[in-house]
PDB file of C-alpha atoms in Angstrom:
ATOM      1  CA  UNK A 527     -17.617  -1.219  29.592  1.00 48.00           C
ATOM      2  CA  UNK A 528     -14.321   0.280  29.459  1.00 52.00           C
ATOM      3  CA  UNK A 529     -11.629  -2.086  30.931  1.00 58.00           C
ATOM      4  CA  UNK A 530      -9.444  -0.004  33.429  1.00 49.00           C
ATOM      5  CA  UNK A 531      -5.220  -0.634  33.599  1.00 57.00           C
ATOM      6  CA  UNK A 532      -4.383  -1.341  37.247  1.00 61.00           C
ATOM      7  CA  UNK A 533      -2.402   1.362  38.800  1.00 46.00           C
ATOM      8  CA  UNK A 534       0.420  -0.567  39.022  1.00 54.00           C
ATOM      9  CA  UNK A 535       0.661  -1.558  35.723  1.00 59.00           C
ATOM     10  CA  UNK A 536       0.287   2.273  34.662  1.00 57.00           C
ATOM     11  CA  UNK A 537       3.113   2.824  37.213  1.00 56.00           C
ATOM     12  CA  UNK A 538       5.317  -0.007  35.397  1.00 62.00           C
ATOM     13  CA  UNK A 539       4.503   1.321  32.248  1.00 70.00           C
ATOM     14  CA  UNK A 540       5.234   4.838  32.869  1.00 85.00           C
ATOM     15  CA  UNK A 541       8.570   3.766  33.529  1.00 89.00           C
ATOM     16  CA  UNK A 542       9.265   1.808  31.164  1.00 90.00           C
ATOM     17  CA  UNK A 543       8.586   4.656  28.451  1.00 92.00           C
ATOM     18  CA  UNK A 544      10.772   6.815  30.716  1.00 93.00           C
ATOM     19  CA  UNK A 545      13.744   4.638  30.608  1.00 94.00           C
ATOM     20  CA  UNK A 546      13.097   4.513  26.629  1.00 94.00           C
ATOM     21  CA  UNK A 547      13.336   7.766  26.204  1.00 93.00           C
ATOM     22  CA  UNK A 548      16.466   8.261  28.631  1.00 94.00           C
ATOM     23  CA  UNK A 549      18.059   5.072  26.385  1.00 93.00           C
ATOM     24  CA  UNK A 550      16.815   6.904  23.290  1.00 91.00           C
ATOM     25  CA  UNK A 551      18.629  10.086  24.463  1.00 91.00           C
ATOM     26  CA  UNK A 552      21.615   8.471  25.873  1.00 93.00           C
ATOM     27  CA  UNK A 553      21.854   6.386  22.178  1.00 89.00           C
ATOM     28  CA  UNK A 554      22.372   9.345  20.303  1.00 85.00           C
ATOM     29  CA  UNK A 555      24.496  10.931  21.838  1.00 87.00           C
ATOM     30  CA  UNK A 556      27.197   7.890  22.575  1.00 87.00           C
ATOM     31  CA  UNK A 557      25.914   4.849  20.555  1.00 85.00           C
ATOM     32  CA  UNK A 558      25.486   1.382  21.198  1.00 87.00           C
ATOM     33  CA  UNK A 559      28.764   1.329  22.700  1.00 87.00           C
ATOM     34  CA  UNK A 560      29.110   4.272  24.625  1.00 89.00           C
ATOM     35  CA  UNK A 561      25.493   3.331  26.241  1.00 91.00           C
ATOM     36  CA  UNK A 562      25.784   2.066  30.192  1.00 94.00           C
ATOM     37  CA  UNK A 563      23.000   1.255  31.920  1.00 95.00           C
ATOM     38  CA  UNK A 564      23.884   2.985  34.624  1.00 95.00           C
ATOM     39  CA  UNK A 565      23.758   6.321  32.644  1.00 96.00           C
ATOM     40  CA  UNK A 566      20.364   4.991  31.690  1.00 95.00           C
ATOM     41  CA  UNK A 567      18.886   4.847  35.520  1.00 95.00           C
ATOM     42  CA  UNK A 568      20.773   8.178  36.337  1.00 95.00           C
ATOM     43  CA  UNK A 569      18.784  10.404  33.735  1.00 94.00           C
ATOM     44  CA  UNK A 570      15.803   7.983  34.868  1.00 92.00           C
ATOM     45  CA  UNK A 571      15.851   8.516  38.213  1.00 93.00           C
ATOM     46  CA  UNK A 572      15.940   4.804  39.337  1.00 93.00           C
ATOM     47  CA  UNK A 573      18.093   2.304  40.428  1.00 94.00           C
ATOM     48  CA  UNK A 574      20.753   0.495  37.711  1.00 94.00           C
ATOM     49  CA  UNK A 575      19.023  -2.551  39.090  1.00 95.00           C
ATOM     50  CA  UNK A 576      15.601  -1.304  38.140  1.00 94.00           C
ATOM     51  CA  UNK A 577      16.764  -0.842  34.671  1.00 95.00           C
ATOM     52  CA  UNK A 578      17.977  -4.564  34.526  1.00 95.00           C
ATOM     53  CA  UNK A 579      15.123  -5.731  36.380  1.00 94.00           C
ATOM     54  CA  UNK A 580      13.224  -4.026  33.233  1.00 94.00           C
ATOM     55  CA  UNK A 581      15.094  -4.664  30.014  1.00 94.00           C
ATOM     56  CA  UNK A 582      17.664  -7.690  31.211  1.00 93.00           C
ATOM     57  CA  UNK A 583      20.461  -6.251  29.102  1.00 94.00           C
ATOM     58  CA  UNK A 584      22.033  -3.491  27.325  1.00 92.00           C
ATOM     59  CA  UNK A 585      20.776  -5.274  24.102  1.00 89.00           C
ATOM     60  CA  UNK A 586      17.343  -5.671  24.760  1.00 93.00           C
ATOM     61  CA  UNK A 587      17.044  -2.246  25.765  1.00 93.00           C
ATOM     62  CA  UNK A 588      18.263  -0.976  22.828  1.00 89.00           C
ATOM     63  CA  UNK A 589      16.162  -3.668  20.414  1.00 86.00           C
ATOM     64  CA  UNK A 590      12.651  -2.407  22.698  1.00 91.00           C
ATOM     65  CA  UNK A 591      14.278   1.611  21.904  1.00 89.00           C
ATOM     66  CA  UNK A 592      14.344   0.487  18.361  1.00 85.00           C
ATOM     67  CA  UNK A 593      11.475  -1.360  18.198  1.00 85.00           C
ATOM     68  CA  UNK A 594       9.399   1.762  19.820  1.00 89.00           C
ATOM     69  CA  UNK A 595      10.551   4.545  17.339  1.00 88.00           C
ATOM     70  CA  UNK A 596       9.537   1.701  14.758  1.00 87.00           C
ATOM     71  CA  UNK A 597       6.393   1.998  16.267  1.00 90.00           C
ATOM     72  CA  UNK A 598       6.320   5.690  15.809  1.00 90.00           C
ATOM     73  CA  UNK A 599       7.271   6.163  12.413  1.00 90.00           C
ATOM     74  CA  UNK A 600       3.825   2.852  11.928  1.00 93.00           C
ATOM     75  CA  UNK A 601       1.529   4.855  13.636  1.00 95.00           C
ATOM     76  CA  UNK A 602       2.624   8.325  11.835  1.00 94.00           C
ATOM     77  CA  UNK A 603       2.311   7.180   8.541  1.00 94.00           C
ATOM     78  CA  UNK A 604      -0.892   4.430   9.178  1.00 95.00           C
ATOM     79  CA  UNK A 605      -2.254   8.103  10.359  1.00 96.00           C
ATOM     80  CA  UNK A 606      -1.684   9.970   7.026  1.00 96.00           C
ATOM     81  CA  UNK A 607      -2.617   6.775   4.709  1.00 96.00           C
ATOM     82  CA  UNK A 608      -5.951   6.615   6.808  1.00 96.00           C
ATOM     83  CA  UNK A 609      -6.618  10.543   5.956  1.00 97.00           C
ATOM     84  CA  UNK A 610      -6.524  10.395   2.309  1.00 96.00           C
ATOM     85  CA  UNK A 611      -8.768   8.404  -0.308  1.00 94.00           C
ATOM     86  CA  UNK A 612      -6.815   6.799  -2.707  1.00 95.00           C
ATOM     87  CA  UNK A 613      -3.281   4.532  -3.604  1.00 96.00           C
ATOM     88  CA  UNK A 614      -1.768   8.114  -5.294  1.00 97.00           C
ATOM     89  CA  UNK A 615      -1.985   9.972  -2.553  1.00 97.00           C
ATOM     90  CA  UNK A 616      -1.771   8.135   0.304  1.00 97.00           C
ATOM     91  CA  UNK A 617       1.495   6.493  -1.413  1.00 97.00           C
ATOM     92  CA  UNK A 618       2.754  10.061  -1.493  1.00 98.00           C
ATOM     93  CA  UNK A 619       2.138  10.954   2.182  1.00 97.00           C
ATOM     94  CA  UNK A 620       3.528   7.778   3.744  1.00 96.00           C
ATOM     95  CA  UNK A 621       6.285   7.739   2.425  1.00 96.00           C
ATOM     96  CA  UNK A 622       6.991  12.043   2.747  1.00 96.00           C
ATOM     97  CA  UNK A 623       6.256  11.609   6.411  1.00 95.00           C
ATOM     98  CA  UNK A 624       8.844   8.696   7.247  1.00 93.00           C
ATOM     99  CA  UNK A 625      11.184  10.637   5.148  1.00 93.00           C
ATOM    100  CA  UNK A 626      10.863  13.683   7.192  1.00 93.00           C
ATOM    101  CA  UNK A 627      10.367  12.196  10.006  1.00 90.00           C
ATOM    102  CA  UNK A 628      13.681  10.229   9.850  1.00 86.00           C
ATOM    103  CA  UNK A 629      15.389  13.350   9.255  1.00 85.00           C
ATOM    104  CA  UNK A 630      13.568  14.640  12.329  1.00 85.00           C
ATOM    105  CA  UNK A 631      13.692  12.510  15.146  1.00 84.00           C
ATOM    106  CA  UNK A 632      16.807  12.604  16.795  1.00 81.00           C
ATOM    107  CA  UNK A 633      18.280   8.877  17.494  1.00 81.00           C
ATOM    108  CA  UNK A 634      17.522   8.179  13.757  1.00 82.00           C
ATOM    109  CA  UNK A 635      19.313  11.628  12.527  1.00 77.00           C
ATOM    110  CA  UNK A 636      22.234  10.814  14.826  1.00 78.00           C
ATOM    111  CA  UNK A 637      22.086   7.206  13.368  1.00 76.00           C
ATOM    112  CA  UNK A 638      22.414   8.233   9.909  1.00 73.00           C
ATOM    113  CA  UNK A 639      24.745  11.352  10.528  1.00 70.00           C
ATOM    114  CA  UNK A 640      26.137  11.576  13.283  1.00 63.00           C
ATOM    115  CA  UNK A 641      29.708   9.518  14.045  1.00 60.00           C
ATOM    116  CA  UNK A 642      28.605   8.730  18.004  1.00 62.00           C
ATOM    117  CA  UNK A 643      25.680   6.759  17.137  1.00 64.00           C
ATOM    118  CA  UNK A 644      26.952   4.634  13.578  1.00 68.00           C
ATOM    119  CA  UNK A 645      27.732   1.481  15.279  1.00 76.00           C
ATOM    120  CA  UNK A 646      23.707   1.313  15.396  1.00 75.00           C
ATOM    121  CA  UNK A 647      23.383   1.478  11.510  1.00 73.00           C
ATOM    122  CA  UNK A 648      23.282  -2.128  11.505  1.00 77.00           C
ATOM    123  CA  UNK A 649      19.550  -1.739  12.948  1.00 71.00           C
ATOM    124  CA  UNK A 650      18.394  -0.149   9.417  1.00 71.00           C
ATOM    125  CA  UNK A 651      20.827  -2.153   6.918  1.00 72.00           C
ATOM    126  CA  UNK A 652      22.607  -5.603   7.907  1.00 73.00           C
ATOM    127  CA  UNK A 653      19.980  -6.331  11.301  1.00 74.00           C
ATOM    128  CA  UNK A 654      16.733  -4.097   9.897  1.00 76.00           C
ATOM    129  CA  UNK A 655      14.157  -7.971   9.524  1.00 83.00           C
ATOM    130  CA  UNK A 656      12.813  -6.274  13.226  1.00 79.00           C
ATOM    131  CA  UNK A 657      12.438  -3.023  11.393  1.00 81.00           C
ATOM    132  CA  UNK A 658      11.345  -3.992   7.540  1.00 87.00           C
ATOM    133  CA  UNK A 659       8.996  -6.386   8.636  1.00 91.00           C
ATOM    134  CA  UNK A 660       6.277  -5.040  10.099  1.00 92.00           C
ATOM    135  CA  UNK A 661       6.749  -1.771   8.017  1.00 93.00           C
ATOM    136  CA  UNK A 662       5.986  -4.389   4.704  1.00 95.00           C
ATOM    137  CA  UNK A 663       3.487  -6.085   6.467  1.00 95.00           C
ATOM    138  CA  UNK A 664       1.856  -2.368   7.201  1.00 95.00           C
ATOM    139  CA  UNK A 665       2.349  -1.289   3.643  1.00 96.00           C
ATOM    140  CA  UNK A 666       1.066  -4.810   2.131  1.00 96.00           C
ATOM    141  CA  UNK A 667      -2.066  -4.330   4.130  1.00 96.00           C
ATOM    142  CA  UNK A 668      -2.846  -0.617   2.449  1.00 96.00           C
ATOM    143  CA  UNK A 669      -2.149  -1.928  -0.491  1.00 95.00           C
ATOM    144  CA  UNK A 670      -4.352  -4.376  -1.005  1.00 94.00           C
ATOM    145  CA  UNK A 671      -7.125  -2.406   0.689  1.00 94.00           C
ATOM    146  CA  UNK A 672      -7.002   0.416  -1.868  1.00 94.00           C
ATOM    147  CA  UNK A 673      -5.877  -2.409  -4.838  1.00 94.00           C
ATOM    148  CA  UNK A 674      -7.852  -5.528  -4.241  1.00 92.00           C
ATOM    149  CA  UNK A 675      -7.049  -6.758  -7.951  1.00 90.00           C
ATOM    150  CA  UNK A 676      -3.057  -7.239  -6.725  1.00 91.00           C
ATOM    151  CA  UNK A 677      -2.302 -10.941  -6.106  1.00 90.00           C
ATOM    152  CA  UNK A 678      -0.895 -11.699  -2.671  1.00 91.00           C
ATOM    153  CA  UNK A 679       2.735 -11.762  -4.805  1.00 91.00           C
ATOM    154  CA  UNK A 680       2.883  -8.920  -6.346  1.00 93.00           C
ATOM    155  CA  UNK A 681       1.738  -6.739  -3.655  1.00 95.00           C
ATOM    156  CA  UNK A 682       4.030  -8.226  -1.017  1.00 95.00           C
ATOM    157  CA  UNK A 683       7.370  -7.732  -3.462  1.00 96.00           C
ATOM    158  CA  UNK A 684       5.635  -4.011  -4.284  1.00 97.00           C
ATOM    159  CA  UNK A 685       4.832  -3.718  -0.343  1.00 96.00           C
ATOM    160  CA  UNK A 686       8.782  -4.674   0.257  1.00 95.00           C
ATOM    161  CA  UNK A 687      10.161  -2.124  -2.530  1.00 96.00           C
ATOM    162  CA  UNK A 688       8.158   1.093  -1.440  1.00 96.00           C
ATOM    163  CA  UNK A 689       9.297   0.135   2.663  1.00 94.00           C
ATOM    164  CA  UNK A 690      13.022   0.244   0.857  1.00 92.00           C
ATOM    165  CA  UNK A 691      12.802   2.696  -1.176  1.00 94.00           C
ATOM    166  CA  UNK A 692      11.271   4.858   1.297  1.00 93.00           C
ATOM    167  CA  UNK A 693      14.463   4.117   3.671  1.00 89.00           C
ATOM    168  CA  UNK A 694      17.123   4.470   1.447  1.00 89.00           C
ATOM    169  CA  UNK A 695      15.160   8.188   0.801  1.00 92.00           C
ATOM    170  CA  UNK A 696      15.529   8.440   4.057  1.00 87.00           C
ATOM    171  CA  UNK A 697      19.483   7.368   4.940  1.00 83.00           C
ATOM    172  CA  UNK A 698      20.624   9.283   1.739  1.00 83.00           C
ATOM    173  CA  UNK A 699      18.873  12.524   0.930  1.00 77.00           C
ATOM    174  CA  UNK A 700      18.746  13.335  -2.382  1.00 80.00           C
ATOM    175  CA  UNK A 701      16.122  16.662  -1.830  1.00 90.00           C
ATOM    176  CA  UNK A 702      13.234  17.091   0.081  1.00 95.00           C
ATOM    177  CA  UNK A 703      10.925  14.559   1.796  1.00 95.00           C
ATOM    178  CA  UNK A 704       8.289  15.661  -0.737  1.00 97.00           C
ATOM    179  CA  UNK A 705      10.580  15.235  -3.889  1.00 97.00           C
ATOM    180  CA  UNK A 706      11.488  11.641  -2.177  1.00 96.00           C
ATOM    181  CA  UNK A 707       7.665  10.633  -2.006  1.00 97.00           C
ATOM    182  CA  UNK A 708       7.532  11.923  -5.836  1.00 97.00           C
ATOM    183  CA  UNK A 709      10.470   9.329  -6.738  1.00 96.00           C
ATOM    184  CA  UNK A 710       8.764   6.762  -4.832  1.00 97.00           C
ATOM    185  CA  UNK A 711       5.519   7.133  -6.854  1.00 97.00           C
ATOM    186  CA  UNK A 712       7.130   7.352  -9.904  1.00 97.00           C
ATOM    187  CA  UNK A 713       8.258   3.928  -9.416  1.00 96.00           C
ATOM    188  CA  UNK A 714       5.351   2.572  -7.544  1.00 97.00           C
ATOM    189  CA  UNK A 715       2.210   3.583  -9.048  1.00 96.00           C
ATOM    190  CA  UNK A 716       3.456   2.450 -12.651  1.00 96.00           C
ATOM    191  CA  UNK A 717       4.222  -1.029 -11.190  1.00 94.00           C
ATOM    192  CA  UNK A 718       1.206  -1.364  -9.704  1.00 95.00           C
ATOM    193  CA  UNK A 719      -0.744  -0.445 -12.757  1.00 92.00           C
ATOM    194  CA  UNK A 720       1.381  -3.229 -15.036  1.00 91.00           C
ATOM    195  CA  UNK A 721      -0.037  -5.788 -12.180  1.00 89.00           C
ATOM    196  CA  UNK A 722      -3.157  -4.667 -12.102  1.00 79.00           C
ATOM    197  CA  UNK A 723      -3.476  -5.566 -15.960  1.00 62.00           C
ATOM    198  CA  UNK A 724      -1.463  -8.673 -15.760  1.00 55.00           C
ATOM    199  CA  UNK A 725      -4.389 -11.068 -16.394  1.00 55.00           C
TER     200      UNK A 725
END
């Protein structure tokens, strides 16, 4: 039997992802700094109260905002690895999509471009263990589905390189997401090969 969400807990939730994506907006456009919770319960629709009732403080709004577009860019790429068959491929498409989609989604764009939103850099360079870690753990996971005869240390420091590689693709475009999912491969898929041998 299918367990049903209380209505009020749909209710809380549904506003939670609303103030998210008012924060989210709100971020790019001013930063960390220019970002006032009231600003955040105006677009909203609520209460400044209700958005401290909520989140507690500017910072852990903005750590859940960060946290949630984490999520996305999981999900996105746990989709493509799950529709293809092998390490080669599905390598190639994870890594294309979080390219792309970095360039796509708007807080991250105006994180990596855009002077309003730099003092949240920090979040993908000097403050990214929230970010990197469950993006490893995600990739160290594929990887030793599709390459059970990696040891745990190898595919954890391989795991931790293509998560890296795939954001520095990402913060400094050097061609297309496609062309940055071929460099990733190139040094991937050789490494991976050298372990697999490695008696």
């Amino acid at each position: 039997m299918t367990e049903v969400t209380p209505f009020s807990e749909r209710v809380r939730m549904s506003l939670r992802e609303t103030l998210l994506d008012a924060a989210a907006e709100l971020l790019a456009e001013h930063g960390f700094a220019g970002l006032r919770m009231v600003d955040v319960a105006a677009s909203a629709g609520v209460s400044r109260q209700t958005v401290y009732n909520e989140f507690g403080s500017k910072a852990t709004l903005v750590d859940a905002v960060a946290l949630r577009t984490v999520s996305e860019f999981l999900n996105g790429s746990e989709e493509r690895w799950r529709a293809t068959n092998d390490l080669a491929t599905g390598l190639h498409a994870m890594v294309e999509y979080t390219v792309r989609h970095g360039r796509e989604n708007r807080l991250v764009a105006s994180v990596l471009g855009g002077a309003q939103a730099e003092d949240l850099l920090p979040l993908l360079t000097t403050r990214a263990e929230p970010i990197f870690r469950p993006a490893i753990e995600q990739a160290s996971r594929n990887l030793a589905e599709r390459v059970p005869s990696l040891a745990p240390e190898p595919t954890a420091v391989i795991a931790e390189t293509i998560v890296r590689l795939a954001v520095s693709h990402m913060m400094l475009p050097g061609g297309t997401p496609s062309e940055a999912a071929d460099a990733v491969c190139a040094v991937i898929l050789p490494a991976v090969e050298a372990q697999r041998r490695v008696p």
